[in-house]
Coordinates of C-alpha atoms in Angstrom, one line a residue:
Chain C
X1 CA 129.8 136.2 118.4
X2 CA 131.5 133.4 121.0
X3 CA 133.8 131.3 119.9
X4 CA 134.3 127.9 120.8
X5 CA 137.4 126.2 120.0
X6 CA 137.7 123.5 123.0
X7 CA 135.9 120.2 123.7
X8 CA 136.5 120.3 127.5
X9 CA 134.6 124.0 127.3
X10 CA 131.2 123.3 129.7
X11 CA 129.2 124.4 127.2
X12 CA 130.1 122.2 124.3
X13 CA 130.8 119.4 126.7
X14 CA 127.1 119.8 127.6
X15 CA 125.9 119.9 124.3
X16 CA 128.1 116.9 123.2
X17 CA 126.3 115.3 126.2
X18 CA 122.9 115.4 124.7
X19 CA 123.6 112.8 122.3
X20 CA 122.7 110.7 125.7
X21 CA 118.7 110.6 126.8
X22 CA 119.4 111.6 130.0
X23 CA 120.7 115.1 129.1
X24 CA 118.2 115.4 126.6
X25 CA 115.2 115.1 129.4
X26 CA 117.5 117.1 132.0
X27 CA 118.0 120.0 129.8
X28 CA 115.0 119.8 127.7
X29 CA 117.0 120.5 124.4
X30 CA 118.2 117.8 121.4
X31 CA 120.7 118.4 119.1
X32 CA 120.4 118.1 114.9
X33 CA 123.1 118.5 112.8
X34 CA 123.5 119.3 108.9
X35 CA 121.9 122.0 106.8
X36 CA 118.8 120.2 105.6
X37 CA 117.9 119.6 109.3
X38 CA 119.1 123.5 110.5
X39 CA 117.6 125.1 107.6
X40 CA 114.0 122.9 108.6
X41 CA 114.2 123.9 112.0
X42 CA 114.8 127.8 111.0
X43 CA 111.7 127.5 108.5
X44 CA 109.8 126.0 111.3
X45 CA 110.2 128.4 113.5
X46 CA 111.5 126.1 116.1
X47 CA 112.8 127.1 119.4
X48 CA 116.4 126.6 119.8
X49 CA 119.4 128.0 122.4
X50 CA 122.6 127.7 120.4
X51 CA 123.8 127.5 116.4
X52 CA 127.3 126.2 116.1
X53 CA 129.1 126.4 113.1
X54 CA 132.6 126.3 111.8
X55 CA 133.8 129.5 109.9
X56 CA 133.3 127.8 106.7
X57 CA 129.9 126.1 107.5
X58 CA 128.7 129.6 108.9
X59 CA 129.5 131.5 105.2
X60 CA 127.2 128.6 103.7
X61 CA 124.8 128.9 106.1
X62 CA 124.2 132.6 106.0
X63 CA 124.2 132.3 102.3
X64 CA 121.1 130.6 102.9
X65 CA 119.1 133.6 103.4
X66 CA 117.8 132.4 106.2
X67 CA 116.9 134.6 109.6
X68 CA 118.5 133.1 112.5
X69 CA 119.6 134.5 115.8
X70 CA 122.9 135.8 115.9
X71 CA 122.8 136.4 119.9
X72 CA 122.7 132.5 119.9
X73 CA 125.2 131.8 117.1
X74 CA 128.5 130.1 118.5
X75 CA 131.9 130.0 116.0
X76 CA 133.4 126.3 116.3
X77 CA 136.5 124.6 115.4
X78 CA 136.6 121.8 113.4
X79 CA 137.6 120.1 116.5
X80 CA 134.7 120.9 118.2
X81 CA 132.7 120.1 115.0
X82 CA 134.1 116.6 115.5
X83 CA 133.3 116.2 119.0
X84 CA 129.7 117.5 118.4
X85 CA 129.4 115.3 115.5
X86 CA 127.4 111.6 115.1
X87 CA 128.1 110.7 111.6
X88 CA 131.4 110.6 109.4
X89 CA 131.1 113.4 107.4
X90 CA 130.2 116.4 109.2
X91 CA 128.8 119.5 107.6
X92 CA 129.6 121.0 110.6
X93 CA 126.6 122.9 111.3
X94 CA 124.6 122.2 114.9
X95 CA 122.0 123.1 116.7
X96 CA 120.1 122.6 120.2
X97 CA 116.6 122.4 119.5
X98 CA 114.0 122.9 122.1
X99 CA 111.8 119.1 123.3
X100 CA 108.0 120.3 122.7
X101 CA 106.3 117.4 124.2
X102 CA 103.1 118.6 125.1
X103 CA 101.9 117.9 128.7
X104 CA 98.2 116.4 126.9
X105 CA 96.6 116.2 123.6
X106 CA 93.4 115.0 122.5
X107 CA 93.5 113.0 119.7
X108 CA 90.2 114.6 117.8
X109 CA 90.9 114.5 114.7
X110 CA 92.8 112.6 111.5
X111 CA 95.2 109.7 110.8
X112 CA 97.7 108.6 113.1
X113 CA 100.4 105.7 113.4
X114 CA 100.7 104.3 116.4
X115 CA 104.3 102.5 117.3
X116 CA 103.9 100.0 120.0
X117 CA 107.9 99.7 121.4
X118 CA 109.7 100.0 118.5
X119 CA 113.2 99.4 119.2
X120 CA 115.4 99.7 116.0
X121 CA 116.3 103.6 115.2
X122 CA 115.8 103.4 111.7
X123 CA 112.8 102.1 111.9
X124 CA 111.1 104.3 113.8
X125 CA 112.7 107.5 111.7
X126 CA 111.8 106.3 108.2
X127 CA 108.2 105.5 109.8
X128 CA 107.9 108.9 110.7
X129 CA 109.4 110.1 107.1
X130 CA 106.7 108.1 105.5
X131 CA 103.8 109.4 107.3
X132 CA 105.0 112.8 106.9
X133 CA 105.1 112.0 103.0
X134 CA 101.7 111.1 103.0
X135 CA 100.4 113.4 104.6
X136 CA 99.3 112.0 108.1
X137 CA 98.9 114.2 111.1
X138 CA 101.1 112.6 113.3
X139 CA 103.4 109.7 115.0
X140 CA 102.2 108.7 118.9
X141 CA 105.0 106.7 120.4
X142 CA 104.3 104.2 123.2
X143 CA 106.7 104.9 126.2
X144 CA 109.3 102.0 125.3
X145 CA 109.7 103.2 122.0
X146 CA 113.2 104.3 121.2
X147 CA 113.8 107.6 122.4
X148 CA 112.3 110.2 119.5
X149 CA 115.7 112.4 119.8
X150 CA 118.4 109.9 119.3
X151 CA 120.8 110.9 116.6
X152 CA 119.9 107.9 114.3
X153 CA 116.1 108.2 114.5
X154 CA 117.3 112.3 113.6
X155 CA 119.0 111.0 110.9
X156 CA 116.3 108.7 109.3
X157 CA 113.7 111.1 109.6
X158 CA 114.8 113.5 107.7
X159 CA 113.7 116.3 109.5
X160 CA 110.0 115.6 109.3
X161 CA 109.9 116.1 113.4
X162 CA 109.2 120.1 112.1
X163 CA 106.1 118.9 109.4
X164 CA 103.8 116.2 111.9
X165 CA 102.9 116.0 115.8
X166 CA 105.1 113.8 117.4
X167 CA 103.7 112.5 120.5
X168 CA 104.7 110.5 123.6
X169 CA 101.7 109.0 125.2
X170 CA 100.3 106.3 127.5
X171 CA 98.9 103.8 124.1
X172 CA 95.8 102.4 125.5
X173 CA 95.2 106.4 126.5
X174 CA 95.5 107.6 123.3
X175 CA 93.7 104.5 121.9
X176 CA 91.0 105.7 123.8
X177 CA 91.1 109.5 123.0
X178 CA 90.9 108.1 119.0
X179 CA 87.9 106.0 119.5
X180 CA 86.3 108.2 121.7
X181 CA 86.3 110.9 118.3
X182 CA 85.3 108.2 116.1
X183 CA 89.1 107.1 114.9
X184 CA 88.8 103.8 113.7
X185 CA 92.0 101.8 114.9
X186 CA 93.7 99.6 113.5
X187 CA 96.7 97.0 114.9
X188 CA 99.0 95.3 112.2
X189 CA 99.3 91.7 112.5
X190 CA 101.1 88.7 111.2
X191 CA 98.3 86.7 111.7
X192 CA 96.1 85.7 108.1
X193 CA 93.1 85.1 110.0
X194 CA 92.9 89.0 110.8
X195 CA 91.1 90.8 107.9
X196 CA 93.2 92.0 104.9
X197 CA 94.3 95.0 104.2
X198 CA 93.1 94.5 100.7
X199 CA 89.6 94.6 102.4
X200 CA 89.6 97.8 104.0
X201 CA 88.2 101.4 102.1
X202 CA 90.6 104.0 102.6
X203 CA 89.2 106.5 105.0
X204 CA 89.5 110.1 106.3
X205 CA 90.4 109.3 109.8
X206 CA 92.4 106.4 110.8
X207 CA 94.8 105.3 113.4
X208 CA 97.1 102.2 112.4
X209 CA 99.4 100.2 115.2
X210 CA 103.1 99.2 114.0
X211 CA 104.2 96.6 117.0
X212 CA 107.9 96.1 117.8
X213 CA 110.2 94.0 115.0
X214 CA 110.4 91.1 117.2
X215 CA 107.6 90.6 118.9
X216 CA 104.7 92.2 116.8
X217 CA 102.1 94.3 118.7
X218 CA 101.4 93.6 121.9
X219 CA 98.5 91.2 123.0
X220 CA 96.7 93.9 125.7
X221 CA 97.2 96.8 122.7
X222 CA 96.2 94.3 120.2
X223 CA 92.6 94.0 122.0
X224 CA 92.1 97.2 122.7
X225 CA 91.8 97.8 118.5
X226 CA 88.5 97.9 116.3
X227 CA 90.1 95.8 114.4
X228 CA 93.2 93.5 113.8
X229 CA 94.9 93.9 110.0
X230 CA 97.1 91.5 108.3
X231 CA 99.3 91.9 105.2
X232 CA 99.2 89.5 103.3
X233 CA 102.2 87.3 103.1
X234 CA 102.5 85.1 99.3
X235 CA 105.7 84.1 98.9
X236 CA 108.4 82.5 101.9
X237 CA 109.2 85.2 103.7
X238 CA 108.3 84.9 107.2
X239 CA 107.6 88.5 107.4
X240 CA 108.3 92.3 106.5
X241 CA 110.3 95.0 107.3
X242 CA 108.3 97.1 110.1
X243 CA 108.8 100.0 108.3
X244 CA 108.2 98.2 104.9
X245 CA 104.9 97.0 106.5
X246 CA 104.0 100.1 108.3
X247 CA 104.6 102.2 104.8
X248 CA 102.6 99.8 102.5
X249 CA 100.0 100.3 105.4
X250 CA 100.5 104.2 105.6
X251 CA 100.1 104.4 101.7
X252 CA 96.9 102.3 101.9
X253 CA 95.1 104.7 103.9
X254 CA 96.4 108.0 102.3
Chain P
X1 CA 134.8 65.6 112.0
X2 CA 138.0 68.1 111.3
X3 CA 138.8 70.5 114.0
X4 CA 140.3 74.7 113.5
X5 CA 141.0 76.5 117.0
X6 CA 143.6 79.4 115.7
X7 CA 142.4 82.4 113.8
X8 CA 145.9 82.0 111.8
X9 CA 144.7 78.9 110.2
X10 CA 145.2 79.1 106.2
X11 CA 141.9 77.8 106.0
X12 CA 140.2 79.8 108.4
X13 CA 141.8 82.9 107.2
X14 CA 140.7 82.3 103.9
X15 CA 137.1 81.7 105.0
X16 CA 137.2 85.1 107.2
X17 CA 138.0 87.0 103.9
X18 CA 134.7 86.1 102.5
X19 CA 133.7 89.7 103.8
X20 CA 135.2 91.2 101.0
X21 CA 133.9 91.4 97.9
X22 CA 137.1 90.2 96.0
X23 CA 137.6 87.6 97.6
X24 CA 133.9 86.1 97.1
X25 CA 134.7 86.6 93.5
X26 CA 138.0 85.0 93.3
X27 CA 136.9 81.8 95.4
X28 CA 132.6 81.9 94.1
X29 CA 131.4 81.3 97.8
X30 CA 130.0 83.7 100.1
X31 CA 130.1 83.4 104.2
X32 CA 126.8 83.2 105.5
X33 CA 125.6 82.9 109.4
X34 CA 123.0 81.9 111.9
X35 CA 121.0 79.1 112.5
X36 CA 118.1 80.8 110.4
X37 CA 120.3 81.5 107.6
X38 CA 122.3 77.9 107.6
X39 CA 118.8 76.5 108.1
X40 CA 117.0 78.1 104.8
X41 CA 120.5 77.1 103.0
X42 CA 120.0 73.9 103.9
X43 CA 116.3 73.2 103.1
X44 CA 116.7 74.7 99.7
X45 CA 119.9 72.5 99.2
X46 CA 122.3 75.2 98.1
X47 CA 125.6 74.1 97.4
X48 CA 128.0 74.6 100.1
X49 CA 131.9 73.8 101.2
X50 CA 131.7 74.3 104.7
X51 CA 129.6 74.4 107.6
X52 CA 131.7 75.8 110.8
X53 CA 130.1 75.3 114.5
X54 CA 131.1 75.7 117.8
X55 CA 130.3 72.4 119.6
X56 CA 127.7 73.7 121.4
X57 CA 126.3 75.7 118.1
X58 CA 126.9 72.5 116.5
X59 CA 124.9 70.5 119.0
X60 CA 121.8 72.9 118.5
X61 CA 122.5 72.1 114.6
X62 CA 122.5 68.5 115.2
X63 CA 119.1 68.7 117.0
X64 CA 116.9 70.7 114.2
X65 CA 116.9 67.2 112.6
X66 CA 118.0 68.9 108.6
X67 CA 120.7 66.6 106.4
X68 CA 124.2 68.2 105.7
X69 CA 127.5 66.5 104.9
X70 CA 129.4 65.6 108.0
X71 CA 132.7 65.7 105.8
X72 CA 132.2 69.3 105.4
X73 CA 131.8 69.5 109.2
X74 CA 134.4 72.1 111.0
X75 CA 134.7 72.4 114.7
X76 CA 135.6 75.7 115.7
X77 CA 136.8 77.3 118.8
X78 CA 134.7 80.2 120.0
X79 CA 137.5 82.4 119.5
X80 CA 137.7 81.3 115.5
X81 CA 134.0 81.9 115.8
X82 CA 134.1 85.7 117.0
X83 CA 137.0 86.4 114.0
X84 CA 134.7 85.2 111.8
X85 CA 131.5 86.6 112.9
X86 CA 130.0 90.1 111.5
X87 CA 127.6 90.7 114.1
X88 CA 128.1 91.5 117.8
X89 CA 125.7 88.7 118.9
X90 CA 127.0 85.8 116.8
X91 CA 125.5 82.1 117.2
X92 CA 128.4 80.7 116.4
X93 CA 127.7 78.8 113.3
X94 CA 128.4 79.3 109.5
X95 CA 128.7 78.0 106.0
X96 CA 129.9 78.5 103.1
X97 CA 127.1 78.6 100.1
X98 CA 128.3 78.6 96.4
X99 CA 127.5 81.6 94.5
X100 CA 124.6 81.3 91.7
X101 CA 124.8 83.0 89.2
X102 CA 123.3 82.3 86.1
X103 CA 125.3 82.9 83.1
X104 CA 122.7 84.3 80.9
X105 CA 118.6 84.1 82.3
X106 CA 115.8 84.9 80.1
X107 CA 113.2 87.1 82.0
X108 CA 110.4 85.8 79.8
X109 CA 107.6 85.8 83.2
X110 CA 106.4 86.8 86.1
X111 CA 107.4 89.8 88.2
X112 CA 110.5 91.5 89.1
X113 CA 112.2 94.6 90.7
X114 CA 115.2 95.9 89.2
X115 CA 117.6 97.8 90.9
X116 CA 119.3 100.7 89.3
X117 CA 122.7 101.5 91.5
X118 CA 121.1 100.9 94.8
X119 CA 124.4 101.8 97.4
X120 CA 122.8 101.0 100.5
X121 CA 122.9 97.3 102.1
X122 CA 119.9 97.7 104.3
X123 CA 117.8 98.8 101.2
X124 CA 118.9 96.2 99.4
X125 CA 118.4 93.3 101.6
X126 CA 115.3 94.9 102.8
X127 CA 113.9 95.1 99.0
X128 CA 114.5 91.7 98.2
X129 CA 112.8 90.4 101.5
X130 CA 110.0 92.6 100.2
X131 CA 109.9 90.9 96.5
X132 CA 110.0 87.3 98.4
X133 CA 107.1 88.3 100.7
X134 CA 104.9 89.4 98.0
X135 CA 105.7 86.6 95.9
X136 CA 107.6 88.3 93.1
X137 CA 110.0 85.8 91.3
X138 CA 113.2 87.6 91.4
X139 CA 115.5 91.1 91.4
X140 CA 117.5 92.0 89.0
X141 CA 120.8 94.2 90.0
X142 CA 122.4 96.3 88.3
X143 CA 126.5 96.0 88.2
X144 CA 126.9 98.9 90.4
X145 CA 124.2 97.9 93.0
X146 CA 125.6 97.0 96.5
X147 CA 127.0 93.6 96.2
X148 CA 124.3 90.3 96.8
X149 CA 127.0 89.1 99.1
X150 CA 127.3 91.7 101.4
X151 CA 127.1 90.4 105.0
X152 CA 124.6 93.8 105.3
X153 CA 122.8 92.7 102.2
X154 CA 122.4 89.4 104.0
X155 CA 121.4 90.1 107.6
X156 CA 118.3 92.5 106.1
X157 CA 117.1 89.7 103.5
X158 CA 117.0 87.1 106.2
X159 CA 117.2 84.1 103.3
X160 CA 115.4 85.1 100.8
X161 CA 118.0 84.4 98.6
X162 CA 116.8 80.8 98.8
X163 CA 113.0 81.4 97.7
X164 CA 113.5 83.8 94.7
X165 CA 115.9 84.5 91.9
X166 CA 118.8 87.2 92.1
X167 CA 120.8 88.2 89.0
X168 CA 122.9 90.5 88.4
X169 CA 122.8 91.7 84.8
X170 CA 122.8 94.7 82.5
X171 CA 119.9 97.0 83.3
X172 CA 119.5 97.8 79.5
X173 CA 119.7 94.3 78.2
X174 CA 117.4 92.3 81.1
X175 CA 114.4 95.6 79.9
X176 CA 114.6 94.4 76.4
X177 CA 114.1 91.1 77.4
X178 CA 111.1 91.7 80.0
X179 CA 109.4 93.9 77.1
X180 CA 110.2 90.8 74.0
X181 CA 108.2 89.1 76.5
X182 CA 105.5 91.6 76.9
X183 CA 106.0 92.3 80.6
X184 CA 105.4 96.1 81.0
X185 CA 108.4 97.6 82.7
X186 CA 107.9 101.2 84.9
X187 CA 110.0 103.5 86.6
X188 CA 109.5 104.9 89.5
X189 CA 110.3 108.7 89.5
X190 CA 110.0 111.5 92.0
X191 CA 108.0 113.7 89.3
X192 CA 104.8 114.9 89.9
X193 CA 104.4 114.6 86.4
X194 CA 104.6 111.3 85.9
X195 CA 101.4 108.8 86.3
X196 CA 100.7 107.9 89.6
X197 CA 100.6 104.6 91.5
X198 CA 96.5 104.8 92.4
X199 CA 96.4 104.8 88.3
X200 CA 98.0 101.7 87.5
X201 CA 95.7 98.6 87.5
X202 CA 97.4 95.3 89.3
X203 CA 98.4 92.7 86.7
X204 CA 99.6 89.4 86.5
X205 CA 103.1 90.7 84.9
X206 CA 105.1 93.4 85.4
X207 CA 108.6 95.0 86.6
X208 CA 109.5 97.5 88.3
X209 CA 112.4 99.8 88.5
X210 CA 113.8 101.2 91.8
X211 CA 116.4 104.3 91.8
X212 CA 119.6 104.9 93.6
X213 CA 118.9 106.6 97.2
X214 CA 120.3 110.0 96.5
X215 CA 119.8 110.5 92.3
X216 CA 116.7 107.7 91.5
X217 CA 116.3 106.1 88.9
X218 CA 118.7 107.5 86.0
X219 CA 118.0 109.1 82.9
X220 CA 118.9 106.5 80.3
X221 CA 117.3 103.8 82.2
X222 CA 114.2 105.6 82.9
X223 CA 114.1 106.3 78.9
X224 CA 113.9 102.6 78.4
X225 CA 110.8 102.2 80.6
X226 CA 107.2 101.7 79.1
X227 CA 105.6 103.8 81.7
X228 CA 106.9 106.3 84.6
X229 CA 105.3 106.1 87.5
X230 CA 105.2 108.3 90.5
X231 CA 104.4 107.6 94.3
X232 CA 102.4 110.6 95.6
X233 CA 103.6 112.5 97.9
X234 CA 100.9 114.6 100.1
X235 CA 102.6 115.8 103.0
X236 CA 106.3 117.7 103.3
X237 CA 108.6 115.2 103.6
X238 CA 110.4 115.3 100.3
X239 CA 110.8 111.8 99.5
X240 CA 110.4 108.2 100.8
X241 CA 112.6 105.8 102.0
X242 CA 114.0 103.5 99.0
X243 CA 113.2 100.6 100.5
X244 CA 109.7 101.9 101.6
X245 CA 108.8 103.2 98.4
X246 CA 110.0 99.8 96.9
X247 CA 107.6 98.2 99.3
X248 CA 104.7 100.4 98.4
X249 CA 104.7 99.7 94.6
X250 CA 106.1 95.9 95.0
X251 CA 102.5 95.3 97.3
X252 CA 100.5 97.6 94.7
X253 CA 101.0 94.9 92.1
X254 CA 101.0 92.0 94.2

């Protein structure tokens, strides 16, 4: 087994570098951290180049009973546990997780959310979270949407990147791939002239828009839908949540 | 129009330890900020001590046309402003609101989320925006939920503390007094076993009881519920976002 015990080693300086999108696409490789995201990955049968634990963290982890490469296993320091580390309290356990975008997909088949630029993290993690909970087939994120492999949309999601597709793609393309199979979509509003979502039958096949927290969904994705959906608003709020919005929508259509 | 420039200011000093929970308690104001915020404090004539501006914040004040008390006018400098300030991007203006409390409420109508030990801010504030959306008339929190005042709480309910009632109250005690006045009160449980949301008919009354994020909703309180009530989960992700989940019952029974 190597042993790392240095933050200005190459290696580990690289993989502290993927916290940044621009090492992520050069190398092709993200890193998760913790055991509920290590242990998903294993179970997934994900590709991956290094696991990098701390003596302690690597007892726990093999206790897990899990199979894992030990060719690819790398001891850390706690040092180096820190350095690798984006939250406060570490389990220092890591690994770099291969990017599977694929190069095309045709969207054939079942129910999608759509993000059109999402921008906050969070958001776009516990959006992902909630479709995987109920049981959608996957996320398509517009090319301004906040990177998919930043730590804090990692964090929010809970590892559900292993459960649905998540897919980077042109929006009106895909929009047209879904209707072209006979996807109804659907882009969220706050408009009450659009139809309620009180009106609309749940459905085997659907495709729902989320638009960015400021600005809504965009007006040239906005026409491109079958139809244009509103939650209703009753009391003074001006608006919701996105990912309140998008997860009362989600359920709706489950 | 009085006039503060230095951070070191008794006054302002005192004003900048609103952040802390202890000293909201001790003084009963909290520090809120934004034009947004100052604006929906204003319209719903809260009770306030002091509005603090920048002149040109206070000039953009001045022209949105809405009454305050010029006594309670401060002038600040810009660097007073940043010291004060719990966001990167601040506009410069503040005030502050006296906090309501009731000393004893009778929840004898309408509909209401309790909170049961919520910890996080975001949730929290995101929650409440929720219950104010779907025209709920107010959330109850528990003594151990994240403080109302939290400048967290606040930037993630976005003033809805102005359109429905908060109170903080004994979980046990407000439950006996939603079901003396026959509003049915249900807690929402990750249990399988437990009847699920589809199965429960809207109605014109009704609370609803949201768990901490990492143990839900605990046993004692859930014990005290007339009904337990389960969101389905049909994919792999293991649970949903508190706030989400919040959002998907809250709009249920809108």
């Amino acid at each position: 087994m190597q042993e790392r015990t240095s933050v200005n080693n190459p290696q580990i300086k690289a993989i502290g570098k993927l916290s940044q999108k621009k090492y992520r696409e050069e190398s092709g490789y993200y890193l998760i951290e913790g055991f509920h995201l290590v242990e998903e990955a294993l179970k997934a049968k994900a590709k991956y180049r290094e696991i990098l634990a701390t003596p302690p963290a690597l007892k726990r982890l093999e206790s897990l009973g899990l199979e894992f490469d030990q060719d690819k296993l790398i001891k850390i320091s706690e040092g180096v546990a820190r350095h690798l580390s984006s939250t406060k309290n570490s389990q220092d356990v890591f690994m770099t997780v291969k990017i599977n975008q694929p190069e095309h997909f045709d969207f054939n088949y079942g129910k999608w959310v759509l993000l059109d630029d999402l921008a906050d993290p969070g958001n776009v993690g516990t959006i992902i979270r909630t479709a995987d909970a109920a049981g959608f087939d996957g996320v398509i994120l517009s090319n301004r949407t906040v990177d998919l492999y930043n730590p804090k949309v990692q964090r929010s999601m809970q590892g559900s990147q292993f459960h649905l597709s998540l897919i980077k793609a042109d929006l009106p393309e895909a929009i047209a791939s879904l209707q072209a199979a006979d996807i109804p979509v659907y882009a969220s509003l706050l408009d009450p002239q659009a139809k309620q979502l009180g009106d609309f039958a749940p459905q085997a096949q659907v495709a729902l828009i989320i638009g960015n927290e400021a600005h809504g969904v965009s007006a040239d994705i906005a026409a491109l839908a079958d139809e244009k959906l509103y939650i209703p608003i009753k009391g003074r709020a001006e608006s919701l949540n996105a990912a309140v919005a998008a997860g009362i929508m989600i359920y709706h259509f489950s």
